[in-house]
Amino acid sequence: MNQEVTSSLLHRAHLKTLFKRSFLVFLILFIAYTCIALFYASRTIYKVRRNYAIIVETLSGERIAVTEVGWHLRLPIFTRIELEVPLMNQELYLGASASPKQIMSKGNVALWTSAMMTYRIHDLERWGIENRSPEILLQNDFDGLVKDVMQGETINALISDRERIKEQIYRTLKNSPLNDGGLTLEEKYGITIVSFVLRDTSYGEKLAAASEEKKRRELIAEAENYAADLEASRTRKLYTAYQESIRDMRKALELDPRSDPYLFDFLNQQKWAAAYEKNQQGQNTFVLNNSGATTGLTLTPPNQKNEKLSELSGAQISAPPQQRPRTSHASDTQNTLTGLRQPVGTTNQAD
């Protein structure tokens, strides 16, 4: 009985000792993990990655750039990690956003545009030590230079001549000083500008509709001008042909300047005769050749006029209408030519 009690007590003591040891080991591991986590969280132990650099500030205020890749140890109270700088290519957007921004072009016309610059940091002394908040400073300088160039151009150039404007902005960012006699972006921040691109340039909705309407009107105006030029050219050719024909005709007929009125009457007769030959059906077309003589006209008194009207109305019922004799166009032409050769007297012909 005593042996069983003694064995039970020993077993309990053994379990209690095992439990205490296990708890002690767990507590030591927990304290160690907590210390390591606190050290890592406070960046007492920090890591420098490839293509990155760490700027550490000491208690005296001195800044040191650490570029060696690997793990490093610092004093948690006497030093402070101020900045981690990527040494790879970095992007910088116009207005700090990739979405299009509204700017005013030359002539106070609104334009939506977006742009991006790619740069690389090569001088940590300039970037992280001589400049406080270099990202904000670089963003403001970049926006100002780009807008200075774009707002000095017309909206048509910004839309249609993007290649030239892109290269002009790139040269301005890379070589032009921020102020007269000052530093360039590369000299001020210790960076190398790799590239610049205009991502988007577009009108607003109302301006785009107005531009389309303007293009449509310009096309219509060009078409009208082209048609007017063709008509003017045709008119000039016809005028030259008429002038040569009249000159040849005057030369063949041996006409002098006194025959000009008869020549004009002849040409007018030819015009109306041609119109008559083309439109013989359904039209009351006549050709009148008058060489300038006055045609006599006799008016009857009113009483005789009424008697004649009554007689004519009775005659129209009993007698059929007589058809006027028609003179051929050839006879008119012959008579006119005769009048041109011998301009004496006047003739009246109607057809």
CSV table of N, CA and C in Angstrom, one decimal, residues 91-177:
chain,number,residue,atom,x,y,z
A,91,GLU,N,8.5,55.8,-62.3
A,91,GLU,CA,7.6,56.6,-63.1
A,91,GLU,C,7.1,57.8,-62.3
A,92,LEU,N,6.8,58.8,-63.0
A,92,LEU,CA,6.3,60.0,-62.4
A,92,LEU,C,5.2,60.6,-63.4
A,93,TYR,N,4.0,60.6,-62.9
A,93,TYR,CA,2.8,61.0,-63.8
A,93,TYR,C,2.6,62.5,-63.6
A,94,LEU,N,2.0,63.1,-64.7
A,94,LEU,CA,1.6,64.5,-64.6
A,94,LEU,C,0.4,64.6,-63.7
A,95,GLY,N,0.6,65.5,-62.7
A,95,GLY,CA,-0.5,65.7,-61.7
A,95,GLY,C,-0.5,64.6,-60.7
A,96,ALA,N,0.5,63.7,-60.6
A,96,ALA,CA,0.6,62.6,-59.6
A,96,ALA,C,-0.5,61.6,-59.9
A,97,SER,N,-1.0,61.5,-61.1
A,97,SER,CA,-2.0,60.5,-61.4
A,97,SER,C,-2.0,60.1,-62.8
A,98,ALA,N,-2.3,58.9,-63.1
A,98,ALA,CA,-2.3,58.4,-64.5
A,98,ALA,C,-3.5,58.9,-65.3
A,99,SER,N,-4.6,59.3,-64.6
A,99,SER,CA,-5.8,59.8,-65.3
A,99,SER,C,-5.5,61.1,-66.0
A,100,PRO,N,-6.2,61.4,-67.1
A,100,PRO,CA,-6.0,62.7,-67.8
A,100,PRO,C,-6.3,63.9,-66.9
A,101,LYS,N,-5.5,65.0,-67.1
A,101,LYS,CA,-5.7,66.2,-66.4
A,101,LYS,C,-6.0,67.3,-67.4
A,102,GLN,N,-6.8,68.3,-67.0
A,102,GLN,CA,-7.2,69.4,-67.8
A,102,GLN,C,-6.2,70.5,-67.7
A,103,ILE,N,-5.7,70.9,-68.9
A,103,ILE,CA,-4.8,72.1,-69.0
A,103,ILE,C,-5.4,73.1,-70.0
A,104,MET,N,-4.9,74.3,-70.0
A,104,MET,CA,-5.3,75.3,-70.9
A,104,MET,C,-4.2,75.5,-72.0
A,105,SER,N,-4.5,75.3,-73.2
A,105,SER,CA,-3.6,75.5,-74.3
A,105,SER,C,-3.5,77.0,-74.7
A,106,LYS,N,-2.6,77.3,-75.6
A,106,LYS,CA,-2.6,78.7,-76.1
A,106,LYS,C,-3.9,79.1,-76.8
A,107,GLY,N,-4.4,80.2,-76.4
A,107,GLY,CA,-5.7,80.6,-76.9
A,107,GLY,C,-6.8,80.3,-75.9
A,108,ASN,N,-6.4,79.8,-74.7
A,108,ASN,CA,-7.4,79.5,-73.6
A,108,ASN,C,-8.4,78.5,-74.0
A,109,VAL,N,-7.9,77.4,-74.7
A,109,VAL,CA,-8.8,76.3,-75.1
A,109,VAL,C,-8.4,75.1,-74.2
A,110,ALA,N,-9.4,74.5,-73.5
A,110,ALA,CA,-9.2,73.4,-72.6
A,110,ALA,C,-8.8,72.1,-73.3
A,111,LEU,N,-7.9,71.4,-72.7
A,111,LEU,CA,-7.4,70.1,-73.3
A,111,LEU,C,-7.2,69.1,-72.2
A,112,TRP,N,-7.5,67.9,-72.4
A,112,TRP,CA,-7.3,66.8,-71.5
A,112,TRP,C,-6.1,66.0,-71.9
A,113,THR,N,-5.1,65.9,-71.0
A,113,THR,CA,-3.9,65.2,-71.3
A,113,THR,C,-3.3,64.5,-70.1
A,114,SER,N,-2.5,63.5,-70.4
A,114,SER,CA,-1.8,62.7,-69.4
A,114,SER,C,-0.4,62.4,-69.9
A,115,ALA,N,0.6,62.5,-69.0
A,115,ALA,CA,2.0,62.3,-69.4
A,115,ALA,C,2.7,61.5,-68.3
A,116,MET,N,3.9,60.9,-68.7
A,116,MET,CA,4.7,60.1,-67.7
A,116,MET,C,6.1,60.3,-68.0
A,117,MET,N,6.9,60.5,-67.0
A,117,MET,CA,8.4,60.6,-67.1
A,117,MET,C,9.0,59.4,-66.4
A,118,THR,N,10.0,58.8,-66.9
A,118,THR,CA,10.7,57.7,-66.3
A,118,THR,C,12.1,58.2,-65.9
A,119,TYR,N,12.5,58.0,-64.7
A,119,TYR,CA,13.8,58.5,-64.2
A,119,TYR,C,14.5,57.4,-63.3
A,120,ARG,N,15.8,57.6,-63.1
A,120,ARG,CA,16.5,56.7,-62.2
A,120,ARG,C,17.4,57.6,-61.3
A,121,ILE,N,17.5,57.2,-60.0
A,121,ILE,CA,18.3,58.0,-59.0
A,121,ILE,C,19.7,57.4,-59.1
A,122,HIS,N,20.7,58.3,-59.3
A,122,HIS,CA,22.1,57.9,-59.3
A,122,HIS,C,23.0,58.6,-58.3
A,123,ASP,N,22.5,59.6,-57.7
A,123,ASP,CA,23.2,60.4,-56.7
A,123,ASP,C,22.4,60.4,-55.4
A,124,LEU,N,22.7,59.5,-54.4
A,124,LEU,CA,21.9,59.5,-53.2
A,124,LEU,C,22.2,60.7,-52.3
A,125,GLU,N,23.4,61.3,-52.5
A,125,GLU,CA,23.7,62.5,-51.7
A,125,GLU,C,22.8,63.6,-52.1
A,126,ARG,N,22.6,63.8,-53.4
A,126,ARG,CA,21.6,64.9,-53.9
A,126,ARG,C,20.2,64.5,-53.5
A,127,TRP,N,19.8,63.3,-53.8
A,127,TRP,CA,18.4,62.9,-53.7
A,127,TRP,C,18.0,62.9,-52.2
A,128,GLY,N,18.6,62.2,-51.4
A,128,GLY,CA,18.1,61.9,-50.1
A,128,GLY,C,18.7,62.7,-49.0
A,129,ILE,N,19.8,63.4,-49.2
A,129,ILE,CA,20.4,64.1,-48.2
A,129,ILE,C,20.3,65.6,-48.3
A,130,GLU,N,20.4,66.1,-49.6
A,130,GLU,CA,20.3,67.6,-49.8
A,130,GLU,C,18.9,68.0,-50.0
A,131,ASN,N,17.9,67.1,-50.2
A,131,ASN,CA,16.5,67.5,-50.5
A,131,ASN,C,15.7,66.8,-49.4
A,132,ARG,N,14.8,67.6,-48.8
A,132,ARG,CA,13.8,67.1,-47.9
A,132,ARG,C,12.5,66.9,-48.7
A,133,SER,N,12.0,65.7,-48.6
A,133,SER,CA,10.8,65.2,-49.3
A,133,SER,C,11.1,65.4,-50.8
A,134,PRO,N,12.1,64.7,-51.4
A,134,PRO,CA,12.4,64.9,-52.8
A,134,PRO,C,11.3,64.5,-53.8
A,135,GLU,N,10.5,63.5,-53.4
A,135,GLU,CA,9.4,63.1,-54.3
A,135,GLU,C,8.4,64.3,-54.5
A,136,ILE,N,8.0,65.0,-53.5
A,136,ILE,CA,7.1,66.1,-53.6
A,136,ILE,C,7.7,67.2,-54.4
A,137,LEU,N,9.0,67.5,-54.1
A,137,LEU,CA,9.6,68.6,-54.9
A,137,LEU,C,9.8,68.3,-56.3
A,138,LEU,N,10.1,67.1,-56.6
A,138,LEU,CA,10.3,66.7,-58.0
A,138,LEU,C,9.0,66.7,-58.8
A,139,GLN,N,7.9,66.3,-58.1
A,139,GLN,CA,6.6,66.3,-58.7
A,139,GLN,C,6.2,67.7,-59.1
A,140,ASN,N,6.4,68.7,-58.2
A,140,ASN,CA,6.0,70.0,-58.5
A,140,ASN,C,6.8,70.6,-59.7
A,141,ASP,N,8.1,70.4,-59.6
A,141,ASP,CA,9.0,70.9,-60.7
A,141,ASP,C,8.6,70.2,-62.1
A,142,PHE,N,8.3,69.0,-62.0
A,142,PHE,CA,8.0,68.3,-63.3
A,142,PHE,C,6.7,68.8,-63.9
A,143,ASP,N,5.6,69.0,-63.0
A,143,ASP,CA,4.4,69.5,-63.5
A,143,ASP,C,4.5,70.9,-64.1
A,144,GLY,N,5.3,71.7,-63.4
A,144,GLY,CA,5.5,73.1,-63.9
A,144,GLY,C,6.2,73.2,-65.3
A,145,LEU,N,7.3,72.4,-65.5
A,145,LEU,CA,8.0,72.4,-66.8
A,145,LEU,C,7.1,71.9,-67.9
A,146,VAL,N,6.4,70.8,-67.6
A,146,VAL,CA,5.5,70.2,-68.7
A,146,VAL,C,4.4,71.2,-69.1
A,147,LYS,N,3.8,71.8,-68.1
A,147,LYS,CA,2.7,72.7,-68.4
A,147,LYS,C,3.2,74.0,-69.1
A,148,ASP,N,4.4,74.4,-68.8
A,148,ASP,CA,5.0,75.6,-69.4
A,148,ASP,C,5.1,75.4,-70.9
A,149,VAL,N,5.5,74.2,-71.3
A,149,VAL,CA,5.7,73.9,-72.7
A,149,VAL,C,4.3,73.7,-73.4
A,150,MET,N,3.4,72.9,-72.8
A,150,MET,CA,2.2,72.5,-73.4
A,150,MET,C,1.2,73.7,-73.5
A,151,GLN,N,1.2,74.6,-72.5
A,151,GLN,CA,0.4,75.8,-72.6
A,151,GLN,C,0.9,76.9,-73.5
A,152,GLY,N,2.1,76.7,-74.1
A,152,GLY,CA,2.6,77.6,-75.1
A,152,GLY,C,2.3,77.2,-76.5
A,153,GLU,N,1.6,76.1,-76.6
A,153,GLU,CA,1.3,75.5,-78.0
A,153,GLU,C,-0.2,75.7,-78.2
A,154,THR,N,-0.6,75.7,-79.5
A,154,THR,CA,-2.0,75.8,-79.9
A,154,THR,C,-2.6,74.4,-79.7
A,155,ILE,N,-3.9,74.3,-79.6
A,155,ILE,CA,-4.5,73.0,-79.4
A,155,ILE,C,-4.4,72.1,-80.6
A,156,ASN,N,-4.4,72.7,-81.8
A,156,ASN,CA,-4.2,71.9,-83.0
A,156,ASN,C,-2.8,71.2,-83.0
A,157,ALA,N,-1.8,72.0,-82.6
A,157,ALA,CA,-0.4,71.4,-82.5
A,157,ALA,C,-0.4,70.3,-81.5
A,158,LEU,N,-1.0,70.5,-80.3
A,158,LEU,CA,-1.0,69.5,-79.3
A,158,LEU,C,-1.7,68.2,-79.7
A,159,ILE,N,-2.7,68.3,-80.6
A,159,ILE,CA,-3.4,67.1,-81.1
A,159,ILE,C,-2.6,66.4,-82.2
A,160,SER,N,-2.2,67.2,-83.2
A,160,SER,CA,-1.7,66.7,-84.5
A,160,SER,C,-0.2,66.6,-84.5
A,161,ASP,N,0.6,67.3,-83.6
A,161,ASP,CA,2.0,67.3,-83.7
A,161,ASP,C,2.6,66.8,-82.3
A,162,ARG,N,2.1,65.7,-81.9
A,162,ARG,CA,2.5,65.1,-80.6
A,162,ARG,C,4.0,64.8,-80.6
A,163,GLU,N,4.5,64.3,-81.7
A,163,GLU,CA,5.9,63.8,-81.7
A,163,GLU,C,6.9,65.0,-81.4
A,164,ARG,N,6.6,66.1,-82.1
A,164,ARG,CA,7.5,67.3,-81.8
A,164,ARG,C,7.4,67.8,-80.4
A,165,ILE,N,6.2,67.9,-79.9
A,165,ILE,CA,6.0,68.4,-78.6
A,165,ILE,C,6.6,67.4,-77.5
A,166,LYS,N,6.5,66.2,-77.7
A,166,LYS,CA,7.0,65.2,-76.8
A,166,LYS,C,8.6,65.4,-76.7
A,167,GLU,N,9.2,65.5,-77.9
A,167,GLU,CA,10.7,65.7,-77.9
A,167,GLU,C,11.0,67.0,-77.3
A,168,GLN,N,10.2,68.0,-77.5
A,168,GLN,CA,10.5,69.3,-76.9
A,168,GLN,C,10.4,69.3,-75.4
A,169,ILE,N,9.4,68.6,-74.9
A,169,ILE,CA,9.3,68.5,-73.4
A,169,ILE,C,10.5,67.7,-72.8
A,170,TYR,N,10.9,66.6,-73.5
A,170,TYR,CA,12.0,65.8,-73.1
A,170,TYR,C,13.3,66.6,-73.0
A,171,ARG,N,13.5,67.4,-74.0
A,171,ARG,CA,14.8,68.2,-74.0
A,171,ARG,C,14.7,69.3,-72.9
A,172,THR,N,13.5,69.8,-72.7
A,172,THR,CA,13.3,70.8,-71.6
A,172,THR,C,13.5,70.2,-70.2
A,173,LEU,N,13.0,69.0,-70.0
A,173,LEU,CA,13.2,68.3,-68.7
A,173,LEU,C,14.7,67.9,-68.5
A,174,LYS,N,15.3,67.6,-69.5
A,174,LYS,CA,16.7,67.1,-69.4
A,174,LYS,C,17.8,68.2,-69.3
A,175,ASN,N,17.5,69.2,-70.1
A,175,ASN,CA,18.6,70.2,-70.3
A,175,ASN,C,18.3,71.6,-69.8
A,176,SER,N,17.0,72.0,-69.7
A,176,SER,CA,16.6,73.4,-69.4
A,176,SER,C,16.7,73.6,-67.9
A,177,PRO,N,17.3,74.7,-67.4
A,177,PRO,CA,17.3,75.0,-66.0
A,177,PRO,C,15.9,75.4,-65.5
